[in-house]
Coordinates of C-alpha atoms in Angstrom, one line a residue:
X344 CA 256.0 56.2 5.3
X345 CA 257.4 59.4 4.3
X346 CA 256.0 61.8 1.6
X347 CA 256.8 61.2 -1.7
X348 CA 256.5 63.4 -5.2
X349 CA 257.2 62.4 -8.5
X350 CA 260.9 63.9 -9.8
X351 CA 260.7 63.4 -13.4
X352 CA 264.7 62.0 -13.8
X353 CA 265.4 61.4 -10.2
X354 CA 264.8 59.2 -8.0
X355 CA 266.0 59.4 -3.9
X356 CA 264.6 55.8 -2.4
X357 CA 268.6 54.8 -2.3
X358 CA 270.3 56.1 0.7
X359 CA 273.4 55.3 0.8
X360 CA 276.6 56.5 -0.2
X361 CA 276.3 60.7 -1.6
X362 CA 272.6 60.7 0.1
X363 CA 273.5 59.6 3.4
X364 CA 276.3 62.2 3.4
X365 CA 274.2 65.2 2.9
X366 CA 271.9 64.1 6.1
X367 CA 275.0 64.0 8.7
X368 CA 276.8 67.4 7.3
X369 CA 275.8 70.4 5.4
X370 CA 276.3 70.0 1.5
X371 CA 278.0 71.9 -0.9
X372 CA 277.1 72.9 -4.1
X373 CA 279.8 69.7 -6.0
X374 CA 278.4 67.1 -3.3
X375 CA 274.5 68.1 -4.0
X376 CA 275.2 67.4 -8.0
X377 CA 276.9 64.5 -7.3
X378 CA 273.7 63.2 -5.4
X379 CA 271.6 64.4 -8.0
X380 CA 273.9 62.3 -10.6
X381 CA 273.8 59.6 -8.3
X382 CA 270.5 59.3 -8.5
X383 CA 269.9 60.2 -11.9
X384 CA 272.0 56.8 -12.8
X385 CA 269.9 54.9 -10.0
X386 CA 266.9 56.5 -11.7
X387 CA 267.7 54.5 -15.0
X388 CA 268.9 51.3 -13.7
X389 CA 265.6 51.1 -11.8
X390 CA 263.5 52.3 -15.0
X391 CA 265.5 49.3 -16.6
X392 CA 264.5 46.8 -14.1
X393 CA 260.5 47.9 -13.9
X394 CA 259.9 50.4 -16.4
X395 CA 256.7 51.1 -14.6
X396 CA 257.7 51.8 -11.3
X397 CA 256.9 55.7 -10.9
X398 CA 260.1 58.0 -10.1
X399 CA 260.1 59.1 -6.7
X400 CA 261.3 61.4 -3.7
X401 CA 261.3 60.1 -0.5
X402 CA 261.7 63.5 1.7
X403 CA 261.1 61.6 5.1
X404 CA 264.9 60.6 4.5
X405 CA 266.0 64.2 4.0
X406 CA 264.5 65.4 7.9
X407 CA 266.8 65.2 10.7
X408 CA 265.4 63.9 14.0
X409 CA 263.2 66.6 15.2
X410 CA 263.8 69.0 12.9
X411 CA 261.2 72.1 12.3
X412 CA 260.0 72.2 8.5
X413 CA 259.4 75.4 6.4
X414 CA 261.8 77.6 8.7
X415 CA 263.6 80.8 7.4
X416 CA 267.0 78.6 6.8
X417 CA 264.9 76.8 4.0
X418 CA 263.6 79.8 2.2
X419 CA 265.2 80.5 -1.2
X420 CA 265.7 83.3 -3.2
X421 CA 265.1 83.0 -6.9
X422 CA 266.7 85.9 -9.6
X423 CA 266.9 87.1 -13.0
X424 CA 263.4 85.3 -13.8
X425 CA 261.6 85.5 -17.6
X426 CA 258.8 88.0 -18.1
X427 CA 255.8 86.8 -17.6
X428 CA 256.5 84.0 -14.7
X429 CA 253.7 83.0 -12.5
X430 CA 254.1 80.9 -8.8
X431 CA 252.5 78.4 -10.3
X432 CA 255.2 78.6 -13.2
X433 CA 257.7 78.6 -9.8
X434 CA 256.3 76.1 -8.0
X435 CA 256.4 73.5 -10.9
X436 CA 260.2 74.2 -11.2
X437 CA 260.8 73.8 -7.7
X438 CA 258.2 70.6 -7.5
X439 CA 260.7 67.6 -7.3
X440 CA 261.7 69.1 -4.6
X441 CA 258.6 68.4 -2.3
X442 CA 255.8 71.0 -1.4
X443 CA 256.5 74.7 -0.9
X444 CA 255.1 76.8 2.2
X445 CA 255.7 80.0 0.5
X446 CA 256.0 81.3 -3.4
X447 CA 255.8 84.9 -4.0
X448 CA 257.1 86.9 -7.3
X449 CA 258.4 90.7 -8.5
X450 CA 256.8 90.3 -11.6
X451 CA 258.3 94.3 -12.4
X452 CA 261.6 93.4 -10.9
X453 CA 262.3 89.7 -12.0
X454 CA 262.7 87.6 -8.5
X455 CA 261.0 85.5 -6.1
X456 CA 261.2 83.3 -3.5
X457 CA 260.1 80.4 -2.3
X458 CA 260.4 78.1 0.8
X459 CA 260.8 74.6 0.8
X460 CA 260.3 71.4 3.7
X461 CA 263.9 71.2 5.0
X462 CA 267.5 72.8 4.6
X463 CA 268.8 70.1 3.1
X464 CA 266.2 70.1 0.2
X465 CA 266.7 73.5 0.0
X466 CA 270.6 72.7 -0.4
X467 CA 270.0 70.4 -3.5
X468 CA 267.6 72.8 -5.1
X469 CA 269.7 75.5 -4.9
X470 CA 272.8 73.3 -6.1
X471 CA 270.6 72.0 -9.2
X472 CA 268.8 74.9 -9.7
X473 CA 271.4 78.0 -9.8
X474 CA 272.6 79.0 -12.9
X475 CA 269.7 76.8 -14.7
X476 CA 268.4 77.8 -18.0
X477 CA 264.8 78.5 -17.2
X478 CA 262.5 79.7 -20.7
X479 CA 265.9 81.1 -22.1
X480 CA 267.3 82.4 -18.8
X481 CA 269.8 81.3 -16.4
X482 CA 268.2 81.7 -13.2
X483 CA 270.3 83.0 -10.0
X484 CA 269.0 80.8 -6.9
X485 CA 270.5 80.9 -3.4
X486 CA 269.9 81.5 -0.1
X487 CA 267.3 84.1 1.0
X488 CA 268.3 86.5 3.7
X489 CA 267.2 85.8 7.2
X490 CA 265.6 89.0 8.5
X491 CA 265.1 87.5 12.1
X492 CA 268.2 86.5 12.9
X493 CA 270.3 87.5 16.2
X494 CA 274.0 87.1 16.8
X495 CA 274.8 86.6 20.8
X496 CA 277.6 87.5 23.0
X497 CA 279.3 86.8 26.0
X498 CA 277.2 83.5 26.7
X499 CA 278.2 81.7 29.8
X500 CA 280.4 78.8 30.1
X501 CA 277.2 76.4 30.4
X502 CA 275.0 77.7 28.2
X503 CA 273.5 75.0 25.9
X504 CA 271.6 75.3 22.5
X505 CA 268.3 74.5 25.1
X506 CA 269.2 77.1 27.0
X507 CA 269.5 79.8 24.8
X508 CA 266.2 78.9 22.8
X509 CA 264.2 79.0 26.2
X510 CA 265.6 81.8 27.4
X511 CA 264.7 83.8 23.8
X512 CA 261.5 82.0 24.0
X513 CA 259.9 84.7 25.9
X514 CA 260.4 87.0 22.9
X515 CA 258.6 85.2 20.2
X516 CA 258.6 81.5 18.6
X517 CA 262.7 80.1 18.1
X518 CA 263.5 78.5 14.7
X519 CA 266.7 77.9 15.8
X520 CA 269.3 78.4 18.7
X521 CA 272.9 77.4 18.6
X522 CA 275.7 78.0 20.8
X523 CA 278.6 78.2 18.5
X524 CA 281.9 75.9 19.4
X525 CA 285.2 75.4 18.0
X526 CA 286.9 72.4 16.3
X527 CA 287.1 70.7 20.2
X528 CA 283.6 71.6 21.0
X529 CA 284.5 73.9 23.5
X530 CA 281.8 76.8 23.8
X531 CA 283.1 80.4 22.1
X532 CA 280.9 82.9 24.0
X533 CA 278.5 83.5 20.6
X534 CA 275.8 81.9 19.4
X535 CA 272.9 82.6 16.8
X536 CA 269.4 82.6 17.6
X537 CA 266.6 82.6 14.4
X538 CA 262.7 83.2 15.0
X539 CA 259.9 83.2 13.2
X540 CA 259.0 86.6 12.9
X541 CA 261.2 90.5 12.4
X542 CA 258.6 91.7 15.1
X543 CA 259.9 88.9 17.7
X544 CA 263.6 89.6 16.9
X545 CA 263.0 93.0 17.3
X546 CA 261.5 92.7 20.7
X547 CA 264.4 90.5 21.7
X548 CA 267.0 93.4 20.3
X549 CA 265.4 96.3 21.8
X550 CA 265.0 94.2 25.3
X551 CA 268.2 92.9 25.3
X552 CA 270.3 96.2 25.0
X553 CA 267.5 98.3 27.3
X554 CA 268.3 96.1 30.1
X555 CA 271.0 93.3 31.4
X556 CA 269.4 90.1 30.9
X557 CA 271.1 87.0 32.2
X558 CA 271.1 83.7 31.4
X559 CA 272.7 81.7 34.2
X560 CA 273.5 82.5 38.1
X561 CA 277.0 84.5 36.6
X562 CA 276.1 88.1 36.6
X563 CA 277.4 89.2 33.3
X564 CA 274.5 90.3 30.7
X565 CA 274.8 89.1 27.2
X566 CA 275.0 91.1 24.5
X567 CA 272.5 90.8 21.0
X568 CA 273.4 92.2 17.6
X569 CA 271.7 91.9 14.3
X570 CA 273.3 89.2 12.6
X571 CA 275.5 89.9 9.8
X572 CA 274.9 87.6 7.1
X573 CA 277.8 86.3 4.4
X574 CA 277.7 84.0 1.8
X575 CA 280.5 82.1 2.7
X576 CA 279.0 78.9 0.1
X577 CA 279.1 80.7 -3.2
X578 CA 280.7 83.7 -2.7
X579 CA 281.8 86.1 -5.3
X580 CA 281.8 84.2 -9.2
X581 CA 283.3 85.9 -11.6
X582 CA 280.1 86.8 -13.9
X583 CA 278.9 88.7 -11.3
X584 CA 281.5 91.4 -11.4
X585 CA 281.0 94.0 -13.3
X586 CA 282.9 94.1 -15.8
X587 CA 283.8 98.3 -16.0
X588 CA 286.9 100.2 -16.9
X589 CA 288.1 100.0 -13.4
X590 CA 287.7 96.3 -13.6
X591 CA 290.0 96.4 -16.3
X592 CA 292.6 98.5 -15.3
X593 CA 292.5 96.3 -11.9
X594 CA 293.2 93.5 -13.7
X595 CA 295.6 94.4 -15.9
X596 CA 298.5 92.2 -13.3
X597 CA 297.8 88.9 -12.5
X598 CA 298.6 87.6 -9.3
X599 CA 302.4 88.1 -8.2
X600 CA 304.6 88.7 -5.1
X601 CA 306.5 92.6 -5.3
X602 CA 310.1 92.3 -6.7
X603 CA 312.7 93.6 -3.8
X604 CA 313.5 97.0 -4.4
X605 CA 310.1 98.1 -7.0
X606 CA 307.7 100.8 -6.4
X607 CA 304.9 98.5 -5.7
X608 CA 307.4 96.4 -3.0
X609 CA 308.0 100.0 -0.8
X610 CA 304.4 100.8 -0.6
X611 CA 303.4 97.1 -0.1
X612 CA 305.4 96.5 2.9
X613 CA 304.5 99.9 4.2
X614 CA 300.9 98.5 3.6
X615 CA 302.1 95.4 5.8
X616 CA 303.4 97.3 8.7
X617 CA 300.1 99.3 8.9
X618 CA 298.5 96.1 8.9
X619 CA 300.9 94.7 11.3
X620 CA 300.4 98.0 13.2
X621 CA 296.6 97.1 13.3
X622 CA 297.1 93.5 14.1
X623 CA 298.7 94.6 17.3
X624 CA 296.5 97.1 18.8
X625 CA 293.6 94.3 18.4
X626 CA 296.0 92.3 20.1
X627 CA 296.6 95.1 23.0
X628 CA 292.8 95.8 22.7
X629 CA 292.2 92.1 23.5
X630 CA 294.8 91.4 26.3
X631 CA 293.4 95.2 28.3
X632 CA 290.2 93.6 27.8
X633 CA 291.1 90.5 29.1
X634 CA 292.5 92.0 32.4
X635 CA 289.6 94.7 32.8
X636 CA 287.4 91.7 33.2
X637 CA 289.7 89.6 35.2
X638 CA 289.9 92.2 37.3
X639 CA 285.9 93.0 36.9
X640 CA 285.7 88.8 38.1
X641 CA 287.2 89.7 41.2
X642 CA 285.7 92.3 42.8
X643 CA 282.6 90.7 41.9
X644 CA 283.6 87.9 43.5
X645 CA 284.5 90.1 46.6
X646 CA 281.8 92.2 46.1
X647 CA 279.6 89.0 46.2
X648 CA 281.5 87.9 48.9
X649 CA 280.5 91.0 51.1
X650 CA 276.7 90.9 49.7
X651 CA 276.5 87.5 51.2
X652 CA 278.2 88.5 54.5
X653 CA 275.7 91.4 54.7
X654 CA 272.6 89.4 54.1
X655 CA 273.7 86.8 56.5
X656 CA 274.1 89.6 59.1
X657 CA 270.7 91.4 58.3
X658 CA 269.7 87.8 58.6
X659 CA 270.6 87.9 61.9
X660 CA 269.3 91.2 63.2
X661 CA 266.6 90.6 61.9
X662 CA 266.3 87.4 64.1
X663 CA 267.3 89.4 67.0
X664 CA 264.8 91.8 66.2
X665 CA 262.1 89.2 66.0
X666 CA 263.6 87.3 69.7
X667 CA 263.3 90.6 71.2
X668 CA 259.8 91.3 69.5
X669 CA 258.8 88.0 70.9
X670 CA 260.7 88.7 74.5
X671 CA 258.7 91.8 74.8
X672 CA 254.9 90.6 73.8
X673 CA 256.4 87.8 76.8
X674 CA 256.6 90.3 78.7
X675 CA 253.5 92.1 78.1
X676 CA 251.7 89.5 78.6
X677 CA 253.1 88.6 82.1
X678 CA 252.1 92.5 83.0
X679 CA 248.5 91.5 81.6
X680 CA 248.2 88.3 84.0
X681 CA 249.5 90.6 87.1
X682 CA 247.7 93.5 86.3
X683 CA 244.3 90.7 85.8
X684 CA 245.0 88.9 89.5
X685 CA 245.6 92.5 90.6
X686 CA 241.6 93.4 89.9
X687 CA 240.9 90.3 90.6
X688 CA 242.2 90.5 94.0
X689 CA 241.1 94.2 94.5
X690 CA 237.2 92.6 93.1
X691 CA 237.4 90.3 96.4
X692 CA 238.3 92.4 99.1
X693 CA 235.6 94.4 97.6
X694 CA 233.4 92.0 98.1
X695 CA 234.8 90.9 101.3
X696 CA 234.4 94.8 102.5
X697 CA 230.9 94.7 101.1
X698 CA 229.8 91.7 103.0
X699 CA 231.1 92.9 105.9
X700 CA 229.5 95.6 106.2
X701 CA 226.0 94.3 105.1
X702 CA 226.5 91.5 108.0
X703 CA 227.2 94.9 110.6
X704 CA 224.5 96.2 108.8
X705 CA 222.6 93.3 109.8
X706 CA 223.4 93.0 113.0
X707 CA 222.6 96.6 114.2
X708 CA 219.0 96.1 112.8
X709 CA 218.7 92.2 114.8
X710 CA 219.7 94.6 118.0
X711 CA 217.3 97.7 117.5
X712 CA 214.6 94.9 117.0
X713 CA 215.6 93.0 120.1
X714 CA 215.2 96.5 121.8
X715 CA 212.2 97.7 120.1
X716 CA 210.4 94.7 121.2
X717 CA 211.9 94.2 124.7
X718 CA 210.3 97.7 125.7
X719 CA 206.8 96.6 123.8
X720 CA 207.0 93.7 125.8
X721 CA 207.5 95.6 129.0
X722 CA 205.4 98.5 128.6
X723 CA 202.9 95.6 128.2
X724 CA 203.8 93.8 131.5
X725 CA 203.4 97.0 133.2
X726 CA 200.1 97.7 132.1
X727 CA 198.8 94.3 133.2
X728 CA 200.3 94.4 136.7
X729 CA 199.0 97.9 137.0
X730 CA 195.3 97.0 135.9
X731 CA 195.6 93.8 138.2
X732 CA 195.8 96.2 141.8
X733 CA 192.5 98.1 141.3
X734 CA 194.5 100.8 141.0
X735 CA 192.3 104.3 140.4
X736 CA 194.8 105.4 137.3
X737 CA 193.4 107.5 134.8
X738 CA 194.2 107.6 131.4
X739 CA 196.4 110.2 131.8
X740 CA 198.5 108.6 134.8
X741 CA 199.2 105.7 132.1
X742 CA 200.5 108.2 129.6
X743 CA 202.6 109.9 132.4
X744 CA 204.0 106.2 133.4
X745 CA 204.9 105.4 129.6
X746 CA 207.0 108.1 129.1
X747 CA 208.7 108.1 131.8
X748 CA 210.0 104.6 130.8
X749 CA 210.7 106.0 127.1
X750 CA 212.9 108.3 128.9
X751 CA 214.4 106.0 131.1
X752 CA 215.3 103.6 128.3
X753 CA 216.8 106.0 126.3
X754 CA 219.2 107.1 129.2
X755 CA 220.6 103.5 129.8
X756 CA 221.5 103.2 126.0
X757 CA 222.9 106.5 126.5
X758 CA 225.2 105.4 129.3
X759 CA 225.9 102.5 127.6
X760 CA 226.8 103.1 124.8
X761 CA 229.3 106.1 126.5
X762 CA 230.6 103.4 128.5
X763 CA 231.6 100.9 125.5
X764 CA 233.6 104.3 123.7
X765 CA 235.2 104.8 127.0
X766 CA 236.2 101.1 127.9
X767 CA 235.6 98.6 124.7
X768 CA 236.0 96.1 127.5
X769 CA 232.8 97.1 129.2
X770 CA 231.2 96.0 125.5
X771 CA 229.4 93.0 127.7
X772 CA 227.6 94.9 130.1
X773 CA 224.0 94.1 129.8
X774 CA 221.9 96.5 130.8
X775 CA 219.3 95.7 133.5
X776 CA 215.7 95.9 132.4
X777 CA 214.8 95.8 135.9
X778 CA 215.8 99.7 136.0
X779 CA 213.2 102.5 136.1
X780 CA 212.8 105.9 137.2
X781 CA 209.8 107.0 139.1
X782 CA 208.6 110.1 139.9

């Protein structure tokens, strides 16, 4: 159930007819008193029928489908206010209308403002309110002045109202974003973007025109202005003017067209040539425009054109870059494997070499034994068949008989070994032991 205050004389639980036509479309100042008569007279009839029913304002009927409350749009400005008016004083005048988010007062200066739920509330309070005789004062109401407000340019073809509040998002919280059409609906290139805050719109500005900020995949930045702000609703009433000599010397013709052939007719269709004048260099403005960024649409277009040709073929060296990268760690690898089986193959004949030689090594030593212990034996064998005869030897005659076999032995391995450097065929010659030398 929506919120609902007491209205004194006016009651808003009806909603058809004048009500219903203020939620689908903004109101004007006639259709807002004709609600307010409207329900005036439904007021009274229902008084009639229960005189104790309590007078009320349903505001739950006044809120569009996820629309934001207390925003900028609803915020009112209130002139020419008695001496002496308090917010309290201004928020009771303003209480049929539902609660207010904001009062504040110029007590020195005479104005306010306050901020109601919704624009449309705001719309009926204004239309009832302006021009009301408040403590012997007619009271000036109407719209406040929104400070954060941003006019947008250049929008792309598919930019949406969703689109332009996320990308102003980033700049502060969005009130409101609209992408501004014409009677068909087609998109105009402008668009008006409220926030919540001057220091957020600011940022947005300042951002904005320092770099190129884009909104869609098409390169062209938009542009952001402060918005310029008319009051298109009320406009200029007469007892606003003031009313000062020039005023009255101004207004000393009424409205007329120039008689053919009078002062005023020369100088006024001189004034419409100059106008005419100007109407056509907006027009030549518009149409050099218009070809500077047809012509700016194609070589961007080219341009992109080429970007994409050079990306695809720094794509493609940079492939061949990485296959010849890859064809030469190949290769250095395959250098690693045959430089590996190279030492590896240089480690065995090494080895090979080495064993070789410790079996030669082996070998010579088995023969110097064989030798060494061949001449023991014989030397012994000699000794024995000498002792066995009787014979008279001496000590010294035994001495005598050993070395003379020492030197015999080592004149055979002599003539040996000459004979095998000689002739490697006479290699197998044995040598007889049965060989000595005796004095």
């Amino acid at each position: 159930m929506g919120e609902e205050v007491a209205v004194g004389e006016c009651s808003w639980l009806d909603h058809t007819g004048p009500a219903l036509h203020l939620l689908e479309q903004k109101p004007s100042k006639k259709e807002a008193i004709q609600v307010s008569n409207y329900c005036t007279k439904y007021s009274k009839t229902s008084e009639q029928t229960n005189p104790n029913a309590a007078l009320t304002m349903d505001l739950q009927s006044f809120r569009k489908p996820g629309e934001k409350t207390f925003t900028q749009r609803s915020r009112l400005f209130v002139g020419n206010l008695p001496t002496g008016v308090t917010e309290d004083d201004l928020e009771k005048l303003f209480a049929k209308y539902g609660k207010a988010s904001e009062i504040f007062i110029n007590k020195e200066r005479g104005f306010g403002f306050i901020r109601l739920e919704t624009r449309i509330i705001a719309e009926i309070a204004r239309a009832e309110l302006d021009d009301h005789v408040f403590r012997g004062r007619p009271i000036r109401v109407k719209f406040a002045t929104h400070g954060a407000a941003l006019s947008v340019k250049n929008l792309p073809e598919f930019a949406s109202n969703d689109l332009l509040e996320e990308a102003f998002a980033i700049f502060g919280q969005v009130e409101r974003a609209v992408v501004i059409v014409d009677d068909r609906g087609r998109p105009t290139g402008k668009g008006i973007v409220e926030f919540t805050s001057k220091p957020a719109a600011r940022k947005a500005l300042d951002k904005c025109n320092d770099g190129a900020y884009l909104l869609t995949a098409f390169p062209r930045p938009i542009t952001v202005e402060p918005m310029e702000q008319f009051d298109e609703d009320e406009g200029l009433t007469e007892k606003l003017i003031n009313k000062n000599q020039q005023y009255h010397k101004e207004r000393e013709q009424p409205p007329r067209f120039a008689q053919p052939g009078s002062f005023e007719y020369e100088y006024a269709m001189r004034w419409k040539a100059l106008m005419e004048m100007e109407k056509q260099q907006y027009e030549m403005v518009d149409r050099n425009m218009k070809e500077a960024q047809e012509k700016l649409e194609a070589e961007m277009e080219a341009a992109r054109h080429e970007h994409q040709v050079m990306l695809m073929r720094q794509d493609l060296l940079r492939r061949q870059e990485e296959l010849r990268r890859m064809e030469e760690l190949h290769n250095q690898e395959v250098q690693k494997r045959k430089q590996a089986e190279l030492r590896q193959e240089e480690e065995r004949r090494r080895r090979e070499e080495e064993m070789r030689m410790r079996n030669e090594e082996m070998m010579k030593r088995q023969q110097e034994g064989f030798r060494t212990n061949f001449s023991e034996n014989r030397e012994q064998d000699m000794m024995m068949h000498m002792g066995g005869h009787g014979l008279g030897m001496n000590r010294n005659s035994l001495v005598n008989i050993s070395l003379k076999k020492h030197i015999s032995n080592r004149a055979i391995d002599t003539k040996v070994s000459s004979d095998v450097c000689i002739n490697p065929s006479n290699a197998h010659i044995e040598r007889n032991p049965n060989i000595y030398v005796h004095k």
